[in-house]
PDB file of C-alpha atoms in Angstrom:
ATOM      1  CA  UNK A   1      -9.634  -0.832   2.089  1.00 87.00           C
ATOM      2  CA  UNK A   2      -7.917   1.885   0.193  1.00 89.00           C
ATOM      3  CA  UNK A   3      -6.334   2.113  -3.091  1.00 91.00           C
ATOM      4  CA  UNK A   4      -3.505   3.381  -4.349  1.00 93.00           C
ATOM      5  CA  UNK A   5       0.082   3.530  -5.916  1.00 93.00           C
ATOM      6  CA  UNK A   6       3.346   2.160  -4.432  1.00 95.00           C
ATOM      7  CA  UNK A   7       5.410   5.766  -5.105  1.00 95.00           C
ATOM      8  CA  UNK A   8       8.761   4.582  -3.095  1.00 96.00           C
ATOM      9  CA  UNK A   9      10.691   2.120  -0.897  1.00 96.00           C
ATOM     10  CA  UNK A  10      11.367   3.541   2.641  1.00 94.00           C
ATOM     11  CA  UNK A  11      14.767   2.036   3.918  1.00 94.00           C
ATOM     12  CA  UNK A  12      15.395   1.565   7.928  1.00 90.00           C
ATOM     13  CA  UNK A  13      17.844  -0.196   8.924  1.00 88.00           C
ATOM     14  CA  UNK A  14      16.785   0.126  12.385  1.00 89.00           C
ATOM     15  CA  UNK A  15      13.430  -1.132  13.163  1.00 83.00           C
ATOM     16  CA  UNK A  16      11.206  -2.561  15.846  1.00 81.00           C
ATOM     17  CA  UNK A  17      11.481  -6.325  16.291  1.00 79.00           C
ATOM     18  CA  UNK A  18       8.073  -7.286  14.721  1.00 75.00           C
ATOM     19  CA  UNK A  19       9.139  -5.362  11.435  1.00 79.00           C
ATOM     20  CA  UNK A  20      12.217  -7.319  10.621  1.00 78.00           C
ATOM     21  CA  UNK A  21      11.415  -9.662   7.558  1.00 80.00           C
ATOM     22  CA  UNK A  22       8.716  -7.121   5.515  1.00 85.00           C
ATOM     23  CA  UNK A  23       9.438  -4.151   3.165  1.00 90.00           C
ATOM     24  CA  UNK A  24       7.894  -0.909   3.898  1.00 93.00           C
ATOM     25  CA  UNK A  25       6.745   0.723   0.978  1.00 96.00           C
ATOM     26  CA  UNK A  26       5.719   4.693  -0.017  1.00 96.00           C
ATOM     27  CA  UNK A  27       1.846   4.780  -1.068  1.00 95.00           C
ATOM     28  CA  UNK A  28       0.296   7.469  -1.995  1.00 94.00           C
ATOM     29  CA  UNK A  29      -3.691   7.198  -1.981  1.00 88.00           C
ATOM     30  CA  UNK A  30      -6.234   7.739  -4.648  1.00 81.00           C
ATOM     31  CA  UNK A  31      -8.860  10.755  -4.352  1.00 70.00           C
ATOM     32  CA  UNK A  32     -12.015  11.244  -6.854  1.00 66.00           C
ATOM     33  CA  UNK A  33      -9.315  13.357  -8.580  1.00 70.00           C
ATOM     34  CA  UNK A  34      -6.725  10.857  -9.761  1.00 71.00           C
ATOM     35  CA  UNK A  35      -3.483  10.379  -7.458  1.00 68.00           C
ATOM     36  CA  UNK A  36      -3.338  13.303  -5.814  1.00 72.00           C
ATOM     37  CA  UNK A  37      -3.686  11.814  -2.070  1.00 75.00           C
ATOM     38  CA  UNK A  38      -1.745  12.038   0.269  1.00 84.00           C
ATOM     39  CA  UNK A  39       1.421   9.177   0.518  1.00 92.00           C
ATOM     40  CA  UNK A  40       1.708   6.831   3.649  1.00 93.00           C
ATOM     41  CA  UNK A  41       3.990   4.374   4.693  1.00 93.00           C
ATOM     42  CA  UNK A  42       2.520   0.545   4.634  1.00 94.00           C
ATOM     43  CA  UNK A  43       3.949  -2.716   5.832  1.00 92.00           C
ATOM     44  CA  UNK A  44       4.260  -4.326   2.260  1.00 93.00           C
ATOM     45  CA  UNK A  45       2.956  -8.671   2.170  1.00 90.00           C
ATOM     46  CA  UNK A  46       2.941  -9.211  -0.936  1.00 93.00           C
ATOM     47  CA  UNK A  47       6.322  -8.347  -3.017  1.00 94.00           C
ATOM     48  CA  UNK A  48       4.523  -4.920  -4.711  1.00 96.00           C
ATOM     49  CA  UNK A  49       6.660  -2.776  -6.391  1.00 95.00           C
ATOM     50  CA  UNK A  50       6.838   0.854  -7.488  1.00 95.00           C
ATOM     51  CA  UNK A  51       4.344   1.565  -9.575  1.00 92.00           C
ATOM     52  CA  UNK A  52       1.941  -1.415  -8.910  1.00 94.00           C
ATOM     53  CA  UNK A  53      -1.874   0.182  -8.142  1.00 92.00           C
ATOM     54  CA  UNK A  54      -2.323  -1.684  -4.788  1.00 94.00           C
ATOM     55  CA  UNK A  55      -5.356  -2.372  -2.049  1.00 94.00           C
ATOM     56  CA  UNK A  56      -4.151  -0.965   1.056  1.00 93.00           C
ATOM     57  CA  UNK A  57      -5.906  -2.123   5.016  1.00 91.00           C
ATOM     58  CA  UNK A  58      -5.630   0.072   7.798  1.00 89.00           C
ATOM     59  CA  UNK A  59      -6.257   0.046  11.780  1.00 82.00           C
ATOM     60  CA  UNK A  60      -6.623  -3.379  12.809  1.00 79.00           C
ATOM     61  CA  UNK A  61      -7.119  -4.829   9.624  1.00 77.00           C
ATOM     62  CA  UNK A  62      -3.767  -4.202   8.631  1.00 74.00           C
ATOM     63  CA  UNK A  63      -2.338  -5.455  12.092  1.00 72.00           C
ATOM     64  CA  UNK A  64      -4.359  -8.807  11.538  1.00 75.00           C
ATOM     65  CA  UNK A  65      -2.786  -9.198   7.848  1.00 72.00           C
ATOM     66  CA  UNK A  66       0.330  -8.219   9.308  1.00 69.00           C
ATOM     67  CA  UNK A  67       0.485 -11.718  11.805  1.00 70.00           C
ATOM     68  CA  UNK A  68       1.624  -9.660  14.500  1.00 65.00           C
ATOM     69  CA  UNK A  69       1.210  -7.507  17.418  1.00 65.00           C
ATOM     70  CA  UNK A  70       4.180  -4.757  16.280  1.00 73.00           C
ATOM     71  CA  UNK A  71       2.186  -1.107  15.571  1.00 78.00           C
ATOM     72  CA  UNK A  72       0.597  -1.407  11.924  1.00 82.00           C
ATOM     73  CA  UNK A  73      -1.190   1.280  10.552  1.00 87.00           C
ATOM     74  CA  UNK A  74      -1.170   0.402   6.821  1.00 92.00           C
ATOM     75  CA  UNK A  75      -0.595  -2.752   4.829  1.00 91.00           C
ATOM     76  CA  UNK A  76      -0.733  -3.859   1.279  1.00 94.00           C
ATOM     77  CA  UNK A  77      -2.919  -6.943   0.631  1.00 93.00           C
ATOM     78  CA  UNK A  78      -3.231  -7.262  -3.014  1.00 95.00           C
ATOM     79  CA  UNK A  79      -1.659  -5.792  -6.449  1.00 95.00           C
ATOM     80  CA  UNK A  80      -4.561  -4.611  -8.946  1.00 92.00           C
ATOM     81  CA  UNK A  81      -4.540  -5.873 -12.539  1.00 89.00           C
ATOM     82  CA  UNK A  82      -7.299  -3.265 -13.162  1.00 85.00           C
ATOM     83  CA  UNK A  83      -9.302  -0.876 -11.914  1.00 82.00           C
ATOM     84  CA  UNK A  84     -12.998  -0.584 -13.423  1.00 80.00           C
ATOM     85  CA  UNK A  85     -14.844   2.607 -12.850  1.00 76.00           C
ATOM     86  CA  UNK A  86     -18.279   3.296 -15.130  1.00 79.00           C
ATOM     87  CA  UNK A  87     -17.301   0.406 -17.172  1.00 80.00           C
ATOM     88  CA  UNK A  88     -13.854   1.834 -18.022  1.00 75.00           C
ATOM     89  CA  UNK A  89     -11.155   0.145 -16.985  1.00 71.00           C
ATOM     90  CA  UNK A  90      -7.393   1.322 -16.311  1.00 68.00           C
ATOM     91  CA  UNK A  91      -4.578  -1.049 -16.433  1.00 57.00           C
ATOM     92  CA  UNK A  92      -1.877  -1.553 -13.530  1.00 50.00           C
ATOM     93  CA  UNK A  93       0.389   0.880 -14.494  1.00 47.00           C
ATOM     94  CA  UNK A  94      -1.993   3.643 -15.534  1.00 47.00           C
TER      95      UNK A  94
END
C-alpha cells in the first residue's frame, strides 16, 4: 500500500462500463521528502475527499478492492486519522 493525499477530482463523463458508480480521485504520493510524489489517478471506495491523507492499493490489489474485472491500477482503501513516524504524529490534514 501507498500513502498519500487526495489533490483533485478527475471528471469523465465517459467511462468504461465497470467504472460507472465510483469517483476517481487525483492522489499524489508521499516520498521520504514530504508530498512531493508524483499524482495518480485512483478508483476512490470510500467517499475521500480533497485533502484527506489516504492508503492507496495498486496492481491486483486494487482490482480485488475494486469488485470488478474493469482495468484498476490504483484504489483508495482507507482515510488516515494520523500518520505516526518516530513517535510523531501528523494529523489528517497536515
Amino acid at each position: 500500500m501507498l500513502l498519500g493525499r487526495v489533490v483533485g477530482q478527475v471528471v469523465a463523463t465517459v467511462r468504461s462500463p465497470g467504472f460507472d458508480n465510483v469517483s476517481l480521485l487525483l492522489v499524489q504520493d508521499t516520498t521520504e521528502e514530504g508530498w512531493v510524489g508524483p499524482t495518480c489517478v485512483a478508483v476512490d471506495l470510500i467517499g475521500a475527499g480533497e485533502g484527506d491523507v489516504v492508503l492507496v492499493t495498486t496492481g491486483s490489489a486494487a482490482r480485488v478492492a475494486a469488485g470488478s474485472d474493469s482495468p484498476t491500477d490504483r484504489a483508495v482503501v482507507a482515510i488516515a486519522d494520523s500518520v505516526i513516524r518516530n513517535g510523531t504524529a501528523s494529523s489528517r490534514t497536515a
